[in-house]
CSV table of C-alpha atoms and ligand atoms in Angstrom, one decimal:
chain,number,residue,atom,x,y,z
A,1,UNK,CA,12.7,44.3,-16.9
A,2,UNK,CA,10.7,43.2,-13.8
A,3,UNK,CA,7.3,42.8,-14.2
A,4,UNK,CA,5.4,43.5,-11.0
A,5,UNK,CA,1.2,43.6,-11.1
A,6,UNK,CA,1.2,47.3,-12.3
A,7,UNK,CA,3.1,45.9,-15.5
A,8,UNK,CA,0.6,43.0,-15.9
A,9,UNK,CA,-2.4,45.5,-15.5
A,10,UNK,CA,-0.9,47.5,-18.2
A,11,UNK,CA,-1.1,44.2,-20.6
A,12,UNK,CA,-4.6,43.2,-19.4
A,13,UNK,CA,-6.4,47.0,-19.8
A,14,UNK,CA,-5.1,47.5,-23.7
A,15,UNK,CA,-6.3,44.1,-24.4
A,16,UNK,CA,-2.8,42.5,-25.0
A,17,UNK,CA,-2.9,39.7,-23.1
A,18,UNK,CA,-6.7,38.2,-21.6
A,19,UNK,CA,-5.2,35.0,-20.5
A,20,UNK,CA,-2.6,34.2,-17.9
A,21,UNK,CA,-1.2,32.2,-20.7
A,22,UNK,CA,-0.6,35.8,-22.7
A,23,UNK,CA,0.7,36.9,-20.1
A,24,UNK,CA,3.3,34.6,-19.2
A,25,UNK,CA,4.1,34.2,-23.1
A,26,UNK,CA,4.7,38.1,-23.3
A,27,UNK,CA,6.4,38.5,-19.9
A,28,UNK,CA,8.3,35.3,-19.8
A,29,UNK,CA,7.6,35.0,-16.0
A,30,UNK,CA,6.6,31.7,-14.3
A,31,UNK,CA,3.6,30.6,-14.4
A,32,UNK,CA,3.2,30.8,-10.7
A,33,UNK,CA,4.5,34.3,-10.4
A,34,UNK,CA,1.8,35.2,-13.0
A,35,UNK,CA,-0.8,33.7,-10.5
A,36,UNK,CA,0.5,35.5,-7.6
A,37,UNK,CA,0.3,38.9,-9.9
A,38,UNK,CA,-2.6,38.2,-11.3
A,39,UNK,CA,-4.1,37.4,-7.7
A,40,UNK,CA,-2.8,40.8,-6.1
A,41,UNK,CA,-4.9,42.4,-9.1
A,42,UNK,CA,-8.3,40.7,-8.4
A,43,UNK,CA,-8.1,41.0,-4.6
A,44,UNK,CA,-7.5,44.8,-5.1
A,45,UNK,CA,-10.6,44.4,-7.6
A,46,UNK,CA,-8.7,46.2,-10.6
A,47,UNK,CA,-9.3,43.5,-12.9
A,48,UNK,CA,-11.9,40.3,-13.3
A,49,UNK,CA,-12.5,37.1,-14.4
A,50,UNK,CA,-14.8,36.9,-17.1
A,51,UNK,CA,-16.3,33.6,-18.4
A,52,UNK,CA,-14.8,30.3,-17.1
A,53,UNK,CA,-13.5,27.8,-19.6
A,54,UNK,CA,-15.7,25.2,-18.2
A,55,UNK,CA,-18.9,26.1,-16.3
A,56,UNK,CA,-19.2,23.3,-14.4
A,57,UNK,CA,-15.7,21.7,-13.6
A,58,UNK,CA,-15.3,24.7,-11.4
A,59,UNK,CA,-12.1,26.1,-12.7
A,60,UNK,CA,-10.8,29.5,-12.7
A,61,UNK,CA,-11.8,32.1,-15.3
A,62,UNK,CA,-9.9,31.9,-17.3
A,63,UNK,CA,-10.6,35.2,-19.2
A,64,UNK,CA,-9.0,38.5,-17.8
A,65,UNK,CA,-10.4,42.0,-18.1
A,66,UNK,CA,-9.9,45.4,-16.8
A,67,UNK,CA,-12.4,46.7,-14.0
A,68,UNK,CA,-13.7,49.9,-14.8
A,69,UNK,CA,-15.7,49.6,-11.6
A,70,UNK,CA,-12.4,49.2,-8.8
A,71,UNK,CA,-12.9,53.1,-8.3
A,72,UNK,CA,-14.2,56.6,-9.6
A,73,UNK,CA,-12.8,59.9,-10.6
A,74,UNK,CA,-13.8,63.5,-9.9
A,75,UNK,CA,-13.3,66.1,-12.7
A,76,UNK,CA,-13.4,69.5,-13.4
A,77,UNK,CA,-12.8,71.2,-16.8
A,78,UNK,CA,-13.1,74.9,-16.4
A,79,UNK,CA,-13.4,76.8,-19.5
A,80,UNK,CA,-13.8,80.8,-19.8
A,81,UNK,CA,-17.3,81.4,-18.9
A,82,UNK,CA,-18.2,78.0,-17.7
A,83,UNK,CA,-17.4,74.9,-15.7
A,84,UNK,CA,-18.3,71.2,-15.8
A,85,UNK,CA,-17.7,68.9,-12.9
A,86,UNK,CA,-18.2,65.2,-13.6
A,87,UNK,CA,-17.7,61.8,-11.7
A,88,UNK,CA,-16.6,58.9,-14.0
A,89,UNK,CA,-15.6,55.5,-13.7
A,90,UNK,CA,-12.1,53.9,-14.5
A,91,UNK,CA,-13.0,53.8,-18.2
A,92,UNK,CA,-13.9,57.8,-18.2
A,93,UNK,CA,-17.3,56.7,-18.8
A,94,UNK,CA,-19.5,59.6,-17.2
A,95,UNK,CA,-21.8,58.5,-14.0
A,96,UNK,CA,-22.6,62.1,-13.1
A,97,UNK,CA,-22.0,65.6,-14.3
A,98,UNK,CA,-22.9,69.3,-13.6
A,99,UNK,CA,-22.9,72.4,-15.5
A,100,UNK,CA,-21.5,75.8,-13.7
A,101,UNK,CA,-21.3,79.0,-15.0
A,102,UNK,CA,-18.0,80.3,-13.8
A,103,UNK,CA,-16.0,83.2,-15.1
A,104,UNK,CA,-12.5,82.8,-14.9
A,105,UNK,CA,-11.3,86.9,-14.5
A,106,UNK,CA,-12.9,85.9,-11.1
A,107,UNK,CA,-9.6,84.6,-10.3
A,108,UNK,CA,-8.7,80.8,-9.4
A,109,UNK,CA,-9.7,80.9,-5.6
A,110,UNK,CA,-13.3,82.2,-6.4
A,111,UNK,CA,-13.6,80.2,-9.8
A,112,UNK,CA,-11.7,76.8,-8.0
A,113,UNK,CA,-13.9,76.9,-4.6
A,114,UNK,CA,-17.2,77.2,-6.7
A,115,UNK,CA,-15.8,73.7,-8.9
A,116,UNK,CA,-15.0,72.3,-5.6
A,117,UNK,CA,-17.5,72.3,-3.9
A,118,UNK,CA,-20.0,71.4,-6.8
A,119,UNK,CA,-17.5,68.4,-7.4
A,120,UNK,CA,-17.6,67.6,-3.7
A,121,UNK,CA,-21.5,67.2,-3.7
A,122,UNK,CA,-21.4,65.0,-6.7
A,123,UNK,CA,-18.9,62.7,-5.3
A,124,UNK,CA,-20.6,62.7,-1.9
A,125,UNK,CA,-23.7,61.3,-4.6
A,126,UNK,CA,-21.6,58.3,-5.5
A,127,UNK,CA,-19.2,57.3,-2.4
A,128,UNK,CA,-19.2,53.4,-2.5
A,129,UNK,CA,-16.3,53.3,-4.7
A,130,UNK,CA,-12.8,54.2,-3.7
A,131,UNK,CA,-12.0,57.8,-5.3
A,132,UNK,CA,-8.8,57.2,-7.7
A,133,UNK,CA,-7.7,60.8,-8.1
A,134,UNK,CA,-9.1,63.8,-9.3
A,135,UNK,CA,-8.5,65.9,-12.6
A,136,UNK,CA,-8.4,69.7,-13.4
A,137,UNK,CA,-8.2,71.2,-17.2
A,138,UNK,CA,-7.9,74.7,-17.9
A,139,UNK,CA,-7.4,76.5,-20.9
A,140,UNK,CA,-4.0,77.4,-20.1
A,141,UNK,CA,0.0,76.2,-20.6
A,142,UNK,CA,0.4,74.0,-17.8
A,143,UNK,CA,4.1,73.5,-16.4
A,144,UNK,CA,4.4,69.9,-16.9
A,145,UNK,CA,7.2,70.3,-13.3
A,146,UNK,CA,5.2,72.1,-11.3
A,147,UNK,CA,1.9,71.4,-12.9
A,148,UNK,CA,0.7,75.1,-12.2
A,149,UNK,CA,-0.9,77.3,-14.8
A,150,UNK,CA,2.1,78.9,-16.7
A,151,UNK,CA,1.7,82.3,-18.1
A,152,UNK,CA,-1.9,82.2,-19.3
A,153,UNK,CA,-2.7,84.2,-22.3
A,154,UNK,CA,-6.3,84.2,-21.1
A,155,UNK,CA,-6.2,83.9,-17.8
A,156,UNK,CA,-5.3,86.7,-15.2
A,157,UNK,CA,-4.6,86.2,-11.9
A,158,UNK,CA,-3.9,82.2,-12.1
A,159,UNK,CA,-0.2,82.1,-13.7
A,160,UNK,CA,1.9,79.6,-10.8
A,161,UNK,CA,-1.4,79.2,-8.9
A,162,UNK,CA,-1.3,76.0,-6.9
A,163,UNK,CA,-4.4,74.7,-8.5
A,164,UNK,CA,-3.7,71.1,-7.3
A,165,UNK,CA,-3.2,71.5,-3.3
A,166,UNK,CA,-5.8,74.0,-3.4
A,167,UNK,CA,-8.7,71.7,-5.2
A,168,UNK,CA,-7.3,68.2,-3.1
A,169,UNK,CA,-8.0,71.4,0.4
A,170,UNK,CA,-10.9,72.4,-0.9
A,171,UNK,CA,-12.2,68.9,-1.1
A,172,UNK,CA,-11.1,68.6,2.3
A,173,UNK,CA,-9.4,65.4,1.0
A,174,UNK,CA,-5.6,66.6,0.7
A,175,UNK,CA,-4.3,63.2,0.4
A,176,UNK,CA,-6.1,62.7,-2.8
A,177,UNK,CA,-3.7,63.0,-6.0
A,178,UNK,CA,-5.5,66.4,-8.4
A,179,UNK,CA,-3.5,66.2,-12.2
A,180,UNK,CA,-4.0,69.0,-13.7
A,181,UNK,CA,-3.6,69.5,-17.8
A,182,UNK,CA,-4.0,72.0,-20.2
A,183,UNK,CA,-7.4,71.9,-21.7
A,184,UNK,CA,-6.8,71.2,-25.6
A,185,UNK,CA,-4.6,68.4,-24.5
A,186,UNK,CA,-7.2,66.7,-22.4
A,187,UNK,CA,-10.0,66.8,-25.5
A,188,UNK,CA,-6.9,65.4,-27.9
A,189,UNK,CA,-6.3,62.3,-25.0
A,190,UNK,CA,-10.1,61.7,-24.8
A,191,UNK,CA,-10.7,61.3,-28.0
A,192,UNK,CA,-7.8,59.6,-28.8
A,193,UNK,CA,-8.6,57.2,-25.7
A,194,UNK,CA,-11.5,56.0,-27.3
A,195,UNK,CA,-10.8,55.4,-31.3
A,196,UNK,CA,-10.9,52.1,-32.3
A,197,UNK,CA,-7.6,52.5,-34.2
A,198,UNK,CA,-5.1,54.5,-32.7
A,199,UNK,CA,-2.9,56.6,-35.1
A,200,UNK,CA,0.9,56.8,-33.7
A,201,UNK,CA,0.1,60.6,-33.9
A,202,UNK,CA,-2.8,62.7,-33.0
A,203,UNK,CA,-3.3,66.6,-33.8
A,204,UNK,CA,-6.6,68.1,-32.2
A,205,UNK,CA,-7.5,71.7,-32.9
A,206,UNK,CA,-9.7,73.0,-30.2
A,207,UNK,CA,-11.6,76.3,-31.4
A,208,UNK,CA,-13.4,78.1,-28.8
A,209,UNK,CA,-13.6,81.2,-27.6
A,210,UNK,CA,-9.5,80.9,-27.8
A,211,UNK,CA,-7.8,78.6,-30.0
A,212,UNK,CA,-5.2,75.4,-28.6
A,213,UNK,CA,-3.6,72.5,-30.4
A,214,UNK,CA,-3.3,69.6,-28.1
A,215,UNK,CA,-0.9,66.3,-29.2
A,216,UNK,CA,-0.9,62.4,-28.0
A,217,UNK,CA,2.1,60.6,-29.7
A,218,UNK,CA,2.4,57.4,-28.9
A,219,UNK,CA,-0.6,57.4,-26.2
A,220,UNK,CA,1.1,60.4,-23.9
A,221,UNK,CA,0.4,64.2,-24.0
A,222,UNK,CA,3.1,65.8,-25.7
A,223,UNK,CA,3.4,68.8,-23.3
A,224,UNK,CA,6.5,70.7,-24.8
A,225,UNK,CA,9.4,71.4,-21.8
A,226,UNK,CA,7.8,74.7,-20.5
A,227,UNK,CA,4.0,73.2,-21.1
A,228,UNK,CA,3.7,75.3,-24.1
A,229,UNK,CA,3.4,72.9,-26.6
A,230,UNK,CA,0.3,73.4,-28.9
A,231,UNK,CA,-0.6,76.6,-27.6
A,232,UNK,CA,-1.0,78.0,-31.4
A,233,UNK,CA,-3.6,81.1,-30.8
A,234,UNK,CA,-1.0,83.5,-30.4
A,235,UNK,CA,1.3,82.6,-33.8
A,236,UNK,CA,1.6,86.2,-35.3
A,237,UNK,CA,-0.5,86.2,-39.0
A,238,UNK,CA,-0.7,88.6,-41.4
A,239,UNK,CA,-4.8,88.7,-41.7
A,240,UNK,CA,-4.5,89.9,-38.0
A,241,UNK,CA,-1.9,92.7,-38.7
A,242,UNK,CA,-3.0,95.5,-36.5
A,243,UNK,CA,-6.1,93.7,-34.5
A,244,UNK,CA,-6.0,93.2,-31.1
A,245,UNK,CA,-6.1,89.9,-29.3
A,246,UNK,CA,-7.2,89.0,-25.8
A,247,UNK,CA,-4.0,88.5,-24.5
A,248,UNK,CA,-3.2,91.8,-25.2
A,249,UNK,CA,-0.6,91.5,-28.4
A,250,UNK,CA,-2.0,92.3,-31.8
A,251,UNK,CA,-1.8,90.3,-35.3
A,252,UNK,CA,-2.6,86.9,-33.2
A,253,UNK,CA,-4.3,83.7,-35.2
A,254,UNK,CA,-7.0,84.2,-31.9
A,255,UNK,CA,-7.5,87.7,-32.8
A,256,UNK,CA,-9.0,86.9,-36.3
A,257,UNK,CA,-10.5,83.3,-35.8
A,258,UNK,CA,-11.3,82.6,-32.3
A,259,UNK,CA,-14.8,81.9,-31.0
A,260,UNK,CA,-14.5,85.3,-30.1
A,261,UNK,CA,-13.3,87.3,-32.8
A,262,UNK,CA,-15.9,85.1,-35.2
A,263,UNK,CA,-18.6,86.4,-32.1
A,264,UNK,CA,-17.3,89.9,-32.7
A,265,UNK,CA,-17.4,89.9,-36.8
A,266,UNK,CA,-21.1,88.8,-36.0
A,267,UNK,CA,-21.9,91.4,-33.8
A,268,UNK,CA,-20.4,94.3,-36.2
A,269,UNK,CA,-23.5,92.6,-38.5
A,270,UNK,CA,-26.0,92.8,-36.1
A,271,UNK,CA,-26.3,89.3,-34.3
A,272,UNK,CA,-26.6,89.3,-30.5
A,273,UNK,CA,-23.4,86.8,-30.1
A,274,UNK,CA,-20.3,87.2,-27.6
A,275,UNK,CA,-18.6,83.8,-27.0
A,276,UNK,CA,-17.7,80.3,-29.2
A,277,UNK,CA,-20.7,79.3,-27.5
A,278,UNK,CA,-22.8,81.4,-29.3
A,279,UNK,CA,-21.6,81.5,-32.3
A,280,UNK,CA,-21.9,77.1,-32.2
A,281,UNK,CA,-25.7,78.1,-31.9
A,282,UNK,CA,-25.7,79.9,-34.9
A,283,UNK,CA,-23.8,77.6,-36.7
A,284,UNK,CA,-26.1,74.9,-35.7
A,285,UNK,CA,-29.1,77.0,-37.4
A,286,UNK,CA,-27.4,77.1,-40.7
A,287,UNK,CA,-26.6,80.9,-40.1
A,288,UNK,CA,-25.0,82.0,-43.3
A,289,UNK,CA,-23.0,84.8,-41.8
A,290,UNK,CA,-21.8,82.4,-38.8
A,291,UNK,CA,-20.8,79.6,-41.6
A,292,UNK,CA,-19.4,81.6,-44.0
A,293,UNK,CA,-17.0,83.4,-41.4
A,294,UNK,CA,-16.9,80.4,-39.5
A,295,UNK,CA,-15.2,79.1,-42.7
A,296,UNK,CA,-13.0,82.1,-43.3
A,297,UNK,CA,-11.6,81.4,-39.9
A,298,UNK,CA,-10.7,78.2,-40.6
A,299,UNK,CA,-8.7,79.2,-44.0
A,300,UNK,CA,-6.9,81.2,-41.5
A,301,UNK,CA,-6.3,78.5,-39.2
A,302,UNK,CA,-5.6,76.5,-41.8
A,303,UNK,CA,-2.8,78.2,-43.0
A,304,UNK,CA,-0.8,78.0,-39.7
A,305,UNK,CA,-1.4,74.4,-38.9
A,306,UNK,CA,-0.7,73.3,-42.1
A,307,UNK,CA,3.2,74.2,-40.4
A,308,UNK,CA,2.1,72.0,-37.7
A,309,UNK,CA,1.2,69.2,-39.6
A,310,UNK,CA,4.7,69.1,-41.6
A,311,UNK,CA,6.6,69.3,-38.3
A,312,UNK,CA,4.7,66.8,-36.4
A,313,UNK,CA,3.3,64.7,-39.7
A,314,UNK,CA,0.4,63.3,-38.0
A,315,UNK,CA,-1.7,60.2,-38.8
A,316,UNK,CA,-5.2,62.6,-37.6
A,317,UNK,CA,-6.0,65.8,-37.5
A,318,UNK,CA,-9.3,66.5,-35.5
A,319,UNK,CA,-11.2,70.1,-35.0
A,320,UNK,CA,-13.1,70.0,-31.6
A,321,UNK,CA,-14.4,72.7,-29.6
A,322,UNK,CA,-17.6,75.6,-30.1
A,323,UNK,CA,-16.4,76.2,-33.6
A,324,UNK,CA,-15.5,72.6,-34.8
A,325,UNK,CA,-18.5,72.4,-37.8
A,326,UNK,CA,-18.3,71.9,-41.1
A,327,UNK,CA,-17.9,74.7,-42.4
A,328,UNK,CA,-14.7,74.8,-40.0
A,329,UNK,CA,-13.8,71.6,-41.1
A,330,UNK,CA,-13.7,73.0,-45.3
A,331,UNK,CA,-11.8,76.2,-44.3
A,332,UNK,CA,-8.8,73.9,-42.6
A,333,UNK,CA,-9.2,71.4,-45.4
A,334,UNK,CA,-9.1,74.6,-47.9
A,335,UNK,CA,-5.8,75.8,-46.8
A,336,UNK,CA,-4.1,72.8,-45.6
A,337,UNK,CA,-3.8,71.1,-48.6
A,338,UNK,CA,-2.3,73.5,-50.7
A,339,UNK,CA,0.3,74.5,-48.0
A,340,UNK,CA,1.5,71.5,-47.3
A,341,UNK,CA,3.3,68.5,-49.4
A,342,UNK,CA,1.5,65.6,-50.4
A,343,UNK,CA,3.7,63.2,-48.3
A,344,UNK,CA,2.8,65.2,-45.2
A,345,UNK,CA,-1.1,64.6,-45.7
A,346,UNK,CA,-1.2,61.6,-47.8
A,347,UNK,CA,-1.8,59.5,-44.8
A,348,UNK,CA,-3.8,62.0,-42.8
A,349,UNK,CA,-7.4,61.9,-41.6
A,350,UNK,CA,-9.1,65.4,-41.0
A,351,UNK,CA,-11.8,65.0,-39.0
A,352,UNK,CA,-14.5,66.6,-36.7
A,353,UNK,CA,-13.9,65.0,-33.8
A,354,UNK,CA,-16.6,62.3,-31.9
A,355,UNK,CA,-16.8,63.3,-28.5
A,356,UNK,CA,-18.0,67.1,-28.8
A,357,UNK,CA,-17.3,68.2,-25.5
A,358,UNK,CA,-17.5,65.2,-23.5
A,359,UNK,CA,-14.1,64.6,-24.9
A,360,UNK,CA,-12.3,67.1,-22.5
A,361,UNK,CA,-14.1,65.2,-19.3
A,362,UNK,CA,-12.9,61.9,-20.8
A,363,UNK,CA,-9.6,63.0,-21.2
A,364,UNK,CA,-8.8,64.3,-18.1
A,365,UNK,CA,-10.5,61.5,-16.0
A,366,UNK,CA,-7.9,59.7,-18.7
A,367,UNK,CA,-5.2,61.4,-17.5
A,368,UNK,CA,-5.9,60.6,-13.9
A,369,UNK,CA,-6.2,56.9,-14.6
A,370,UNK,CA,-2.8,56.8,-16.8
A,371,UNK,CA,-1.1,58.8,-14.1
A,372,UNK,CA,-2.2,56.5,-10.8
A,373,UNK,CA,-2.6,53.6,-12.3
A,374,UNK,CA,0.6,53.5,-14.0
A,375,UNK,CA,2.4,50.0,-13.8
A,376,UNK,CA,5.3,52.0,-10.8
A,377,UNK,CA,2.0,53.5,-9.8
A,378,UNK,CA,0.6,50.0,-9.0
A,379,UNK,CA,3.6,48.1,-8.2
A,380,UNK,CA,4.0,50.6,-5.8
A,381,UNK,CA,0.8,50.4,-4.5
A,382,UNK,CA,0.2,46.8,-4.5
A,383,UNK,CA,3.9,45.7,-3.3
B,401,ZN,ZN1,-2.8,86.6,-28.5
């Protein structure tokens, strides 16, 4: 193997070598050619010297560390009935964000020029640092080839849209590199990107208004070969036998314990509630109708991800999204357990997760930095 700067980058941001001496002791290069990589690193600013063995000989640092600073991202995550645009640094800490309300049925060119040009103004706001890339999730399958929206259950008009060349045009930046990822598997990266022990395998559960699974083994997205991997709201159950879902089938998971079928159980008793969103507000008063269908849902839920989990056998589950409560949290834990073997679970953590929704903006600025600054990205790059 032939490690070029990208490669040393990659040692220095997950903290597995600080020193050149780490480095040259994990690489085996020379310890001039560590110099010269480590040199093309701090001249293109992506990582600095911290600390300097000896303040006053004037020596080198001698500590190295990733610099979150070197550049920015611009992201978009675009949900059913709403949009957030954020600028974040190299660490997907968040320097600036906006709230849109956007409704998808609008179709991508309305519901992508309206992100676009909101994300435009905020990175005009914060130009000193170079822009990296920017990121698009949506709740949809995304072809991991093509990286287009693929079939969406939920969204008409965007399946094969060119979502990438058309946010990099609309940013009148078309050299700029857009990723684009499914929306579950963005909030699963971010939170994954920032626990303090990571687990070989994560499982995040995002319930919204629709429901996704999202998976990181081994710090990647696991995106399935068509980009359907996770995408777990429209798994035929028997509590859902006859009821409609959204995306037009009947006897769906999403049918029964979306966001929006919970809104909809809620309305039939007289609450004024129509999305996940709503329902979270309820569920944030106590609302014993909201929690104790809220729960309900997740017995339902539980029951098909308890599959999941023996498949995959995971070292976390998390629940994220409007829905992602307590009372959630019991009705997964209710069914789960009993459906699954003890050798499947033994091990595994089920937890809210940390992030709320800041998790899907970390993730996909995440998924930007993994993407260009990956060690061909950089060697490339830097050579
Ligand atoms: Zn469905």
């Amino acid at each position: 193997m032939i490690f070029g700067p990208g490669d040393v980058l990659d040692l220095v941001r997950d903290g597995r070598a600080t020193t050149r001496g780490e480095i040259a002791q994990i690489t085996g290069l020379s310890r001039v050619t560590v110099a010269q990589r480590v040199d093309a690193l701090l001249e293109a600013r992506l990582v600095e010297g911290i600390g300097t063995g000896d303040a006053t000989g004037g020596r080198r640092p001698v500590r190295l560390a990733f610099n979150a600073d070197a550049g920015r991202t611009g992201v978009a995550v675009v949900e059913t009935a709403h949009a957030e645009v954020a600028v974040t640094d190299l660490a997907g800490t968040i320097r600036g964000r906006e709230l849109l309300d956007v409704d998808v049925a609008d179709g991508p060119e309305v519901t992508l020029r309206r992100v676009s040009v909101a994300l435009a103004a905020l990175l005009g706001r914060d130009a000193d640092r170079p822009l990296l890339g920017v990121g698009v999730s949506l709740p949809s399958p995304i072809d991991p080839c093509s990286s287009r929206p693929s079939e969406p259950p939920i969204l008409p008009g965007w399946d094969a849209f060119p979502v990438a060349g058309h946010v990099a045009e609309q940013l009148g930046r078309p050299e700029v590199p857009v990723v684009v990822r499914n929306d579950a598997d963005v909030m699963a990266y971010g939170e994954f990107s920032r626990l303090a022990e990571r687990p070989r395998s994560l499982f995040l559960l995002k319930v919204s208004t629709g429901i996704g699974a999202g998976m990181v083994f081994d710090g990647r997205i696991f995106q399935g070969d068509d980009g359907a991997a996770g995408d777990i709201g429209h798994v035929r159950v028997p509590q859902a036998e006859g009821v409609r879902c959204q995306c037009g089938a009947t006897g769906c998971l999403a049918a029964v314990a979306s966001g929006r079928a919970v809104a909809r159980q809620l309305r039939d008793r007289g609450h004024a509630v129509h999305s996940g969103r709503d329902v979270q507000a309820l569920l944030a008063q106590g609302d014993p109708d909201a929690v104790r269908l809220t729960r309900e849902a997740g017995r339902t839920i539980g029951g098909v991800v308890a599959t999941a989990i023996t498949l995959v056998n995971p070292g976390l589950l998390l629940l994220s999204g409007d829905l992602a409560s307590p009372a959630l949290l019991s009705g997964v834990r209710e069914s789960l357990y009993p459906a699954t073997l003890p050798r499947a679970t033994r091990h595994l953590g089920v937890h809210l997760g940390h992030l709320g929704g800041d998790g899907s903006l970390v993730g996909i600025a995440g998924q930007v930095v993994q993407q260009e600054l990956s060690p061909q990205s950089v060697n490339e790059r830097l050579a």
